[in-house]
Coordinates of C-alpha atoms (C1' of nucleotides) in Angstrom, one line a residue:
Chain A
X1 CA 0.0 0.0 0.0
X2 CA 1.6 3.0 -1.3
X3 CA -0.9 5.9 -0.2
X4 CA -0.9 8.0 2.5
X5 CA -4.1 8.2 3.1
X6 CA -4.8 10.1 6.7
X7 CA -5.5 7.0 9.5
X8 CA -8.4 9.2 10.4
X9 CA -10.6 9.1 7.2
X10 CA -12.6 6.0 7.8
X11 CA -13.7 7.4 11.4
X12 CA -14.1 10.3 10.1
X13 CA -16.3 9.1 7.2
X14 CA -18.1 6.7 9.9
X15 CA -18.8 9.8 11.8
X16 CA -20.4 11.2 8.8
X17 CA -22.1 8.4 7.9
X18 CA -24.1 8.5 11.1
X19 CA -25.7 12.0 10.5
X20 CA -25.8 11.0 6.9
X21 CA -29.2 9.7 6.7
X22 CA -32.8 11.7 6.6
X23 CA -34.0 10.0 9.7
X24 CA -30.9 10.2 11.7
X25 CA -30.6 13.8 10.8
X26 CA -34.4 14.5 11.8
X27 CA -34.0 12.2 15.2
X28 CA -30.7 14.4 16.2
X29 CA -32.1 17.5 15.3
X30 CA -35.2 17.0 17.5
X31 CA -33.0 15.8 20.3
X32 CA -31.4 19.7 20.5
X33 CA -34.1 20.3 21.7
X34 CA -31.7 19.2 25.1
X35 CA -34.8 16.4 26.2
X36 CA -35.1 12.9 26.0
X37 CA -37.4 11.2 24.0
X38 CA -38.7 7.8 23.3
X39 CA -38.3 5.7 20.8
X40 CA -41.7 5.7 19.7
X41 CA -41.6 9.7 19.8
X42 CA -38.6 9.8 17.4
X43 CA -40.4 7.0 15.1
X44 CA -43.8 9.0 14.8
X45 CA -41.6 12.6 14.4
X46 CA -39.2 11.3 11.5
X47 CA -42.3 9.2 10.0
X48 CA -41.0 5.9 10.1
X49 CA -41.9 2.5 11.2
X50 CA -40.8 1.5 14.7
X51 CA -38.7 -0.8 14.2
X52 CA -36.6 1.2 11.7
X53 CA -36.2 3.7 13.9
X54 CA -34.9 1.2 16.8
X55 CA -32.4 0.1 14.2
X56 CA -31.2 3.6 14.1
X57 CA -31.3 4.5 17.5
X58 CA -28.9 1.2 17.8
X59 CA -26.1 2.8 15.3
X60 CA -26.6 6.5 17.0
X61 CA -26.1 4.8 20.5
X62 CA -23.6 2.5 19.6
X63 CA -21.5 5.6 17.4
X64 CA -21.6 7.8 20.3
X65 CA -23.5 10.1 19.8
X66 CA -26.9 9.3 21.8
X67 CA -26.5 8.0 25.1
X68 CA -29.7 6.3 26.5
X69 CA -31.8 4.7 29.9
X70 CA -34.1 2.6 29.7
X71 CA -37.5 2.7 31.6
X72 CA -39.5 -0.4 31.5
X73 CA -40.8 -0.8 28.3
X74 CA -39.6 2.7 27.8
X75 CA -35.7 3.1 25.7
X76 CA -35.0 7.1 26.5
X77 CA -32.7 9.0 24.1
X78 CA -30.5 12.0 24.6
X79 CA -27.7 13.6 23.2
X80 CA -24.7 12.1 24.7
X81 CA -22.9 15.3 26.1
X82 CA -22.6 18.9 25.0
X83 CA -19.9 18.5 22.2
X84 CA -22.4 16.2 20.6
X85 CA -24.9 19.1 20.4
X86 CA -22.2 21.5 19.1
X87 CA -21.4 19.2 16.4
X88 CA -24.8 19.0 15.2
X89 CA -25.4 22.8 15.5
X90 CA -22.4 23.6 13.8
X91 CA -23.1 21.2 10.7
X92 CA -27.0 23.1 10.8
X93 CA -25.8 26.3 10.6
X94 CA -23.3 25.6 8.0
X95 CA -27.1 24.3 6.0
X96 CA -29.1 27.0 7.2
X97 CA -28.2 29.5 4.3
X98 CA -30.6 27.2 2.2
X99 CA -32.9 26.3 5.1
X100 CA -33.5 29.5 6.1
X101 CA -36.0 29.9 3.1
X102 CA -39.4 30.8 3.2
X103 CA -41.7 28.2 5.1
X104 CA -44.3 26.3 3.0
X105 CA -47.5 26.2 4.9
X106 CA -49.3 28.1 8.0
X107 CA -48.3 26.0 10.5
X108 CA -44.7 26.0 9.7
X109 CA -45.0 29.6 9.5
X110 CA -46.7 30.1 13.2
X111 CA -44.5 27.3 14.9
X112 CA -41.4 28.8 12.8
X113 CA -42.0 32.3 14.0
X114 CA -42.0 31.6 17.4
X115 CA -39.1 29.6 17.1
X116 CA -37.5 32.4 15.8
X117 CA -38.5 34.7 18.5
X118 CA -37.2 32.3 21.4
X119 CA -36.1 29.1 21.8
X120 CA -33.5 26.6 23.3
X121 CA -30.9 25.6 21.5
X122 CA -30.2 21.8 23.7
X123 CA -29.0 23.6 26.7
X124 CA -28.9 27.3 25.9
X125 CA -30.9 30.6 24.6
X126 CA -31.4 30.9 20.7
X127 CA -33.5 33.0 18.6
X128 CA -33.9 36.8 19.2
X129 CA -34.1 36.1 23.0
X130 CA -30.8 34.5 22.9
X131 CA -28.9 36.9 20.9
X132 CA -31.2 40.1 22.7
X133 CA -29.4 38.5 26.3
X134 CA -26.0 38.0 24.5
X135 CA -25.8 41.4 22.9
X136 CA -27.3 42.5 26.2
X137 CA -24.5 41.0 28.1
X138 CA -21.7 42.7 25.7
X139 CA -23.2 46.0 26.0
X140 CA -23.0 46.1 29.7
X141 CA -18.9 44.5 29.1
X142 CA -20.1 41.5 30.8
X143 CA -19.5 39.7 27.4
X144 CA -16.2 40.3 25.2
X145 CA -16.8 39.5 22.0
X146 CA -14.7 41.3 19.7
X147 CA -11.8 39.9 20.4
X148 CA -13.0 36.3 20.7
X149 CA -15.5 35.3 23.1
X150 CA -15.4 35.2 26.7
X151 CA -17.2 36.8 29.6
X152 CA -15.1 39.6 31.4
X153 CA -14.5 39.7 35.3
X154 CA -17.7 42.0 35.7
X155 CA -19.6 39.4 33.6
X156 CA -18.6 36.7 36.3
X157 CA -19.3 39.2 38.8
X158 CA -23.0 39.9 37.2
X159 CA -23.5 36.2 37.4
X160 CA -22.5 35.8 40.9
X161 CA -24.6 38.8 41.8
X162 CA -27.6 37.3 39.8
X163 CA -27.4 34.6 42.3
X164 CA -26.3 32.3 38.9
X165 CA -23.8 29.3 39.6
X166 CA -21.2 28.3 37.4
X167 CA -19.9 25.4 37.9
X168 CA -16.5 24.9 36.6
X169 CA -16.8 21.9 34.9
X170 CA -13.5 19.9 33.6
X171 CA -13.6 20.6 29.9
X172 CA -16.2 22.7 28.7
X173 CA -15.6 26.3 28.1
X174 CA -17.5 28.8 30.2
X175 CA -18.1 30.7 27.6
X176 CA -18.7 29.7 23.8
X177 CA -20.0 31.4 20.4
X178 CA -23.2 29.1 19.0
X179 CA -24.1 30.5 15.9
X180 CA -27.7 31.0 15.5
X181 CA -29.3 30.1 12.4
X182 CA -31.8 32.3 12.4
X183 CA -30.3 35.3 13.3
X184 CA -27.3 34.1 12.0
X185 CA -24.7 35.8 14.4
X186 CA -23.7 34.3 17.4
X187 CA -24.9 34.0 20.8
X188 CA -23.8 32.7 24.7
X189 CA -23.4 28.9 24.6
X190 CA -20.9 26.8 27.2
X191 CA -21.4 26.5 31.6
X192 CA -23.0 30.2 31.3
X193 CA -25.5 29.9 28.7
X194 CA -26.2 26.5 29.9
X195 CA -26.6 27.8 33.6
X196 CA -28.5 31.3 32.4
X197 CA -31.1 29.0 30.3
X198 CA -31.8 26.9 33.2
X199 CA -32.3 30.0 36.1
X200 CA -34.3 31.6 33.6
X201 CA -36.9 28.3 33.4
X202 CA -36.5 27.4 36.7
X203 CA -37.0 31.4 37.8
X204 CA -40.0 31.5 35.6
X205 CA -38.4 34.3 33.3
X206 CA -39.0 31.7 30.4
X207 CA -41.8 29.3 29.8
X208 CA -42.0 26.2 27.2
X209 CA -44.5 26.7 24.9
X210 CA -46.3 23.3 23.5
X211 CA -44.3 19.9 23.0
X212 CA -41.5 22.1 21.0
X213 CA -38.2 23.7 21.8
X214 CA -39.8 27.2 21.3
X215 CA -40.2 29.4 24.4
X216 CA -41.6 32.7 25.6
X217 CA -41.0 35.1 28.1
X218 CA -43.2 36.2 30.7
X219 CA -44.1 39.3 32.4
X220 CA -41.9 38.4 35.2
X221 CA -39.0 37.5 32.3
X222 CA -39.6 40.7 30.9
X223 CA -39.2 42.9 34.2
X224 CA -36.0 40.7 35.2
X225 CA -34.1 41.2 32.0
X226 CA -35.1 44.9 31.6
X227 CA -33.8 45.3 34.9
X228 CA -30.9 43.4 34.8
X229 CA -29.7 43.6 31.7
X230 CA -31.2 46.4 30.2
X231 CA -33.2 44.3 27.5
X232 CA -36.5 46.5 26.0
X233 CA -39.1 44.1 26.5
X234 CA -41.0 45.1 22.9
X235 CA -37.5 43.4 21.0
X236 CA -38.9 40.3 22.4
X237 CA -42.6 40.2 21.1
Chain B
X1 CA -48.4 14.3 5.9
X2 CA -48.7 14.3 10.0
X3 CA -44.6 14.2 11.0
X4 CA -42.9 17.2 12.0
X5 CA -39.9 16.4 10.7
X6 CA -37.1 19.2 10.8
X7 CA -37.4 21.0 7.6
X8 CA -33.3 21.0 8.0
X9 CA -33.0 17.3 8.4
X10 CA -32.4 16.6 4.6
X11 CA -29.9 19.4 4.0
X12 CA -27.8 18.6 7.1
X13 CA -28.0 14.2 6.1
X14 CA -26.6 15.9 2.4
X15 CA -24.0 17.8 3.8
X16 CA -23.2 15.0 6.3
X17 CA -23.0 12.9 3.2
X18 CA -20.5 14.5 1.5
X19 CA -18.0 13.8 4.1
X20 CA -19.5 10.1 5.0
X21 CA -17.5 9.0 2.1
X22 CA -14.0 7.1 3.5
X23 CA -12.3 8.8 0.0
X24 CA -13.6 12.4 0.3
X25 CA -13.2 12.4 4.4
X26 CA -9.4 11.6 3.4
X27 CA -9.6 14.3 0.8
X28 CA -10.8 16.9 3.3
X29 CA -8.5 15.6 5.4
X30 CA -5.6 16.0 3.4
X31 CA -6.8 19.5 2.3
X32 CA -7.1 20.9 6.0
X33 CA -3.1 21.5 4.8
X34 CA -4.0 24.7 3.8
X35 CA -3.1 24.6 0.4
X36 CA -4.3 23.4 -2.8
X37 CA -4.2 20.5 -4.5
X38 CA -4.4 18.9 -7.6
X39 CA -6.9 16.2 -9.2
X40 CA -4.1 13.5 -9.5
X41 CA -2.7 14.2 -6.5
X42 CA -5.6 13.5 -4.3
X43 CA -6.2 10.5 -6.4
X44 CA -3.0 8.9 -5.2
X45 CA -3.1 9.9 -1.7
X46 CA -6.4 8.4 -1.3
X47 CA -5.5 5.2 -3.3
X48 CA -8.6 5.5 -5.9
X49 CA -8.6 6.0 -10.2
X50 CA -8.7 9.2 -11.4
X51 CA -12.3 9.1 -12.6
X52 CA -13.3 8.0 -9.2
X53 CA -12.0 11.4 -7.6
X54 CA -13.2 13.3 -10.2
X55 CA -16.7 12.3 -9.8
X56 CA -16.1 13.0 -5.9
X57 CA -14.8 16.5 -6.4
X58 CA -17.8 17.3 -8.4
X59 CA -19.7 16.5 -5.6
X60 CA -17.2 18.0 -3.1
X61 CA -17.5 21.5 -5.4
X62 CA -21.4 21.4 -6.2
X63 CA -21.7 20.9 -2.2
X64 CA -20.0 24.2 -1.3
X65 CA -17.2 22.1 0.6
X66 CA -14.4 22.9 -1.9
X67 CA -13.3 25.9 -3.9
X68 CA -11.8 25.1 -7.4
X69 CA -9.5 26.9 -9.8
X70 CA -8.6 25.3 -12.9
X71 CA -5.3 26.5 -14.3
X72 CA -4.1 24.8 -18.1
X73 CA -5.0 20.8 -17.3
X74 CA -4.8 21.1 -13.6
X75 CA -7.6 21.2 -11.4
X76 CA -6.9 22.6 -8.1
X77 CA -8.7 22.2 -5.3
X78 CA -8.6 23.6 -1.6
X79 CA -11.1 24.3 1.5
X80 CA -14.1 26.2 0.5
X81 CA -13.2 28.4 3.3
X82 CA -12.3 28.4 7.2
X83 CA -15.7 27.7 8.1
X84 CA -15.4 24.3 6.1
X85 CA -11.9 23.8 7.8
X86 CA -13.3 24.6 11.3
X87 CA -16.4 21.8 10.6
X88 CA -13.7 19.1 9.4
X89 CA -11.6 19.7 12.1
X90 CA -14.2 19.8 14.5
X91 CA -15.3 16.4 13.1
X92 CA -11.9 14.9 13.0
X93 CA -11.8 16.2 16.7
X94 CA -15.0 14.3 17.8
X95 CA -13.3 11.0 16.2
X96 CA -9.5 11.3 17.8
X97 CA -10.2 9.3 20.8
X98 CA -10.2 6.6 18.8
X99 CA -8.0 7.5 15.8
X100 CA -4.7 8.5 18.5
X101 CA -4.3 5.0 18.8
X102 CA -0.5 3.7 18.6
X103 CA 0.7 4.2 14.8
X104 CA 1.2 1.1 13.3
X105 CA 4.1 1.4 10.7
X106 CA 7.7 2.9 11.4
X107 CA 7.1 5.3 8.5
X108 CA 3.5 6.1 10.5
X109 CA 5.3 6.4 13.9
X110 CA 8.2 9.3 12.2
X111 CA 5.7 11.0 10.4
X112 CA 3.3 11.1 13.0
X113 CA 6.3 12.5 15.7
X114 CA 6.6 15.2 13.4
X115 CA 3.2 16.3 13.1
X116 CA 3.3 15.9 16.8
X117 CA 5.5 18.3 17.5
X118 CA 4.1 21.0 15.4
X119 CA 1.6 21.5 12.4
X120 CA -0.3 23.6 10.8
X121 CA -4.4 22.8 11.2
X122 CA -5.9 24.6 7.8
X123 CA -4.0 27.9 8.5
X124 CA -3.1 28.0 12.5
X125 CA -0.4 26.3 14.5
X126 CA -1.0 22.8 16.0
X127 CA 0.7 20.4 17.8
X128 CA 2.7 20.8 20.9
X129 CA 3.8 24.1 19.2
X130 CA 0.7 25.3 19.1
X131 CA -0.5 24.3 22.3
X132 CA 3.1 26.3 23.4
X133 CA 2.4 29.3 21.6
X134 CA -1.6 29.1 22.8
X135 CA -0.5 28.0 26.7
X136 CA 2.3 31.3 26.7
X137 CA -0.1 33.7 25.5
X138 CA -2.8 32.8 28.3
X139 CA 0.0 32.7 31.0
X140 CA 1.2 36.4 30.0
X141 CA -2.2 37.5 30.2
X142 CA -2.4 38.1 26.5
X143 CA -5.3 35.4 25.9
X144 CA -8.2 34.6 28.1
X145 CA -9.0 30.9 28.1
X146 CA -10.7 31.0 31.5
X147 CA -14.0 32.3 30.9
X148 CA -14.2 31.5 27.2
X149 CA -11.3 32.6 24.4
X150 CA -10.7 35.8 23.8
X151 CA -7.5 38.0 23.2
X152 CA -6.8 40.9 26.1
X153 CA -6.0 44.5 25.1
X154 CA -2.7 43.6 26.5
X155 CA -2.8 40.5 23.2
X156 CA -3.5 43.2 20.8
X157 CA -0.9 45.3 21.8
X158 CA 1.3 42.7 21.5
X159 CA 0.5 41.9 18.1
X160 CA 0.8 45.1 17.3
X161 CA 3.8 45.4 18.3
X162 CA 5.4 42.1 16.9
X163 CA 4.5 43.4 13.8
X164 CA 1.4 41.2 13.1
X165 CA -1.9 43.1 11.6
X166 CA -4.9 41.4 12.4
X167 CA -7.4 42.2 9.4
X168 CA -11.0 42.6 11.3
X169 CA -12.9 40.5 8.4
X170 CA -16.4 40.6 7.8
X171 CA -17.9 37.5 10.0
X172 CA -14.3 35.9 10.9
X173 CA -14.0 36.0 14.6
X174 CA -10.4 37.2 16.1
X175 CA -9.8 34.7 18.1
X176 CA -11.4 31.0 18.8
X177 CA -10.2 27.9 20.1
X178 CA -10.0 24.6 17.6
X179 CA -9.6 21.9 19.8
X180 CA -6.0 19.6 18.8
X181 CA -6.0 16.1 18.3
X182 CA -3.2 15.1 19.2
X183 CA -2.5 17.1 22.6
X184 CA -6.5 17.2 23.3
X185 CA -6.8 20.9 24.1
X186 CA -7.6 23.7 22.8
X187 CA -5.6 25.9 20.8
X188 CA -5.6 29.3 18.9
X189 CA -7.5 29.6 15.7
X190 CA -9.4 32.3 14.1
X191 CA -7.7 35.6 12.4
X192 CA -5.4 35.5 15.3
X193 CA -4.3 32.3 14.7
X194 CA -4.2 32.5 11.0
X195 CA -2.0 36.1 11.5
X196 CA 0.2 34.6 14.2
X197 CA 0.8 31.3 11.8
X198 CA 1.3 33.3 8.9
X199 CA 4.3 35.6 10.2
X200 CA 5.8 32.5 11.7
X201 CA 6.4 30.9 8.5
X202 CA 7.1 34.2 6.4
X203 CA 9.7 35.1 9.5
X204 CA 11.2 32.6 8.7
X205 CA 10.4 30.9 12.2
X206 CA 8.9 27.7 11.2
X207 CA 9.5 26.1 8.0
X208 CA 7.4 23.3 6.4
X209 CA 8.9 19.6 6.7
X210 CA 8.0 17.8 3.1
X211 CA 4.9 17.8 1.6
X212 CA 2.9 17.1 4.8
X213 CA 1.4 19.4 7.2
X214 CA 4.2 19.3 9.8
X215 CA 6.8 22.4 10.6
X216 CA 9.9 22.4 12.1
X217 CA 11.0 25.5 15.0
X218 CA 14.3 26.9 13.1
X219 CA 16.8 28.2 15.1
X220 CA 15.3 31.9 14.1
X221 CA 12.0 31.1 15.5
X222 CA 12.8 29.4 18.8
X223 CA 14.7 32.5 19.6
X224 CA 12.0 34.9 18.5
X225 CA 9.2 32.5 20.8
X226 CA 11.6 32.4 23.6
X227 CA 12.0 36.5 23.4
X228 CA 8.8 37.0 22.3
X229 CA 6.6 34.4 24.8
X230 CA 8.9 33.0 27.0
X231 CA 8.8 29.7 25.4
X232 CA 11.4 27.4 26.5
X233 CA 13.0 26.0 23.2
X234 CA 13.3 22.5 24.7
X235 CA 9.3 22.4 25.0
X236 CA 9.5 22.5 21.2
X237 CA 11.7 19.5 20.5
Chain C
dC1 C1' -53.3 -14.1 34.2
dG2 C1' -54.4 -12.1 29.9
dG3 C1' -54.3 -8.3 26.9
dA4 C1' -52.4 -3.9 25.5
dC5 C1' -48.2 -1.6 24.7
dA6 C1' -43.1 -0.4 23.6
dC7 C1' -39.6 -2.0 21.4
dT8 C1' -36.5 -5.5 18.8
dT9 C1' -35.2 -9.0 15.5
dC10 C1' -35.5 -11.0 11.1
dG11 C1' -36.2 -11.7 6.1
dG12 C1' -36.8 -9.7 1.9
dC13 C1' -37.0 -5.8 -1.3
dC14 C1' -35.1 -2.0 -3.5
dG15 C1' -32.4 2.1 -4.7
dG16 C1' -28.4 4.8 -4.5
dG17 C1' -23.8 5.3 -5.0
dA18 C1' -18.7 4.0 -5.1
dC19 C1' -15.7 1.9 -8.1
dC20 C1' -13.2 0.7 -12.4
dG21 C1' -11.6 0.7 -17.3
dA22 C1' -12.1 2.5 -21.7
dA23 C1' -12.8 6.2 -24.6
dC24 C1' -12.6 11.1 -25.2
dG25 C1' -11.3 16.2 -24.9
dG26 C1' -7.9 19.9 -23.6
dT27 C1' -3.4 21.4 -22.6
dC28 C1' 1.5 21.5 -22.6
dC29 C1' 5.9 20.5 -24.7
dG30 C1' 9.4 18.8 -27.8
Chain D
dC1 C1' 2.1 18.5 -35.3
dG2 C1' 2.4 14.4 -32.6
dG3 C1' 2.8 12.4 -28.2
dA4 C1' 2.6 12.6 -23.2
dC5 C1' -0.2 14.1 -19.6
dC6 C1' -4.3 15.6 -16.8
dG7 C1' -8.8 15.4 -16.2
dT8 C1' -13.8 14.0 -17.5
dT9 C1' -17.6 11.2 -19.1
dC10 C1' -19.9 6.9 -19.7
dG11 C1' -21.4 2.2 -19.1
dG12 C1' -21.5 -1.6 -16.2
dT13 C1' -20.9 -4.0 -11.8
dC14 C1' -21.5 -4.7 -7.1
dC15 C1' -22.5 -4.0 -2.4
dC16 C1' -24.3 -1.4 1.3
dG17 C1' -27.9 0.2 3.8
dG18 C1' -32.7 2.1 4.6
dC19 C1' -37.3 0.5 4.6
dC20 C1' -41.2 -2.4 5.7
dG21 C1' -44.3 -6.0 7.9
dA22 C1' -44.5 -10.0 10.6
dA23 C1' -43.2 -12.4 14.4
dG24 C1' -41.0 -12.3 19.0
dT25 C1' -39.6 -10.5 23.8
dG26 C1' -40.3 -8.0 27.7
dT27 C1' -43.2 -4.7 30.6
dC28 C1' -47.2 -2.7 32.6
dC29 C1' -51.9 -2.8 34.1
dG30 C1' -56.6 -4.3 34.9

DNA sequence: CGGACACTTCGGCCGGGACCGAACGGTCCG
DNA sequence: CGGACCGTTCGGTCCCGGCCGAAGTGTCCG
């Protein structure tokens, strides 16, 4: 054997190969959504039978890139950690330019709207609300994001003060640029958008709205983040 | 239809596609050199006949992956652009666990000593060099790696002053981190990485070993690091 | 304990796509 | 101008993998 060929290509196509199909594409994009779902779930969402979808689920699992539990005659899928999120953002935003076309019928258009006005993105804010808090944040020079992107010492103090925890986990960044693909710039990923998501669902600032990753503020959201962060509550409506 | 399928599923299982192939990943692969390539020369480095490749650039091209430029018979091909590079890498990144197994060939084991050591990764510093240059930025206060990855006003002064412009390009950010594969951290990317790797090489500080991505520290360049960074030469050996 | 339910396994069908060699069209050079 | 060289197009082969329905396993509940 005379080529050189890089010892990484057939992972790396194997990788590949596992977001390569419709229904894997359509079961890992639902799962950003940072839940679990069943089985089932995933089978009636990508429009398949059951048992092709557990045949996925098997190659996603067994790739890496699901981790599951099962539950009685329940099998619970999640994405396995954060990276496996950020891969599968990244590779949607680099599609969005097409995707971002004009939706087809009402209901896309209703459900797509309030996606775009707020939404999670697995763990963290996306939409208008997620880059209205980010720009928010560099504003204030909580946030420095012209010369990269990390939060300053006054943006850890402004957590700390917000009664926010960050916990300083072993690899992932504190602060990371996740580029939204529908405002297409970037907004506040990592520990902090991961720990500002949850205090503003578990403070009531955010509410889900139906089965979908879309969310909305509330009147108490509205007050908090005008007050703490400056945010006009009519950019959010 | 009833399924709420991700109107982005099919574009992201197409792009995912692309590079699911075990003879375009080690085309990509091969191109996150940097530089371009020819038809014929990606045809023997991934071991396939020259109408085989050529249908896979086609597809490589048409997919937005690759830019061409055809000069006389040649066909030369390189990454589309560094948002492709970041995407491959970030792949390949997600797949080195497994891949930074023990080489298995002498000729593997020297080669892969050398990339090692130092590299470039599409157009930054990799490698234990780059982890060097990234590690003695942070710990003169020129990067910030704690709270995300973003250069100081102390790191652009110091660019300025070494000399290195940093072109503020449209959507480009300055600084980001592209996680190596070989040392498994993070090092220096973006226009900062792409400035700082540049001047290195036209300084005369690194040179390019072969025809592979590996460099070499000249004599030049460890003194300029060790001025410049406080980077102990032996680090670099 | 029996029936409904969630998921898995299996066999069979089918389409897509990776691959090659042969023939062809451009380009460069002696 | 003829021959070497680089790349492309085409026809044909072959295999991989996604899909389904039917049958099977395990779980929950009345």
């Amino acid at each position: 054997m005379t080529t050189t060929r890089d010892a990484a290509a057939p992972g790396l196509a194997r990788l590949a190969g596992l977001i390569a199909d419709e229904t894997r594409a359509a079961c890992l994009l639902a799962l950003l959504d940072g839940r679990a779902w069943t089985a089932g779930e995933l089978a009636r969402h990508a429009g398949v039978a059951a048992s092709t979808l557990s045949e996925h689920l098997g190659k996603l699992v067994a790739g890496g890139l699901l981790a599951e539990e099962r539950q009685g005659r329940h099998r619970y899928v999640r994405l396995a950690d954060a990276r496996v999120a950020q891969l599968v953002e990244e590779l949607a935003a680099q599609v969005a330019p097409e995707a971002a076309r004009r939706p087809r019928t009402l209901r896309e258009s209703t459900a797509g709207s309030a996606m775009a006005r707020g939404r999670t993105c697995y763990d963290h804010l996306a939409g208008r609300l997620g880059i209205a808090v980010t720009d928010a944040l560099s504003e204030r020079g909580l946030l420095r994001q012209d010369t990269g992107f990390a939060l300053t010492d006054a943006g850890l103090a402004w957590f700390d003060t917000a009664g926010i925890r960050l916990a300083r986990t072993g690899r992932r960044p504190l602060a990371r640029a996740c580029l939204d693909w529908t405002e297409r710039r970037p907004h506040l990923a990592g520990v902090a958008g991961a720990a500002l998501c949850r205090h503003t669902l578990e403070a009531g600032w955010c509410v889900r709205i139906g089965s979908e990753r879309a969310v909305k503020v509330t009147a108490a959201g509205e007050e908090a983040l005008s007050e703490l962060l400056g945010i006009d509550p009519a950019t959010l409506r």
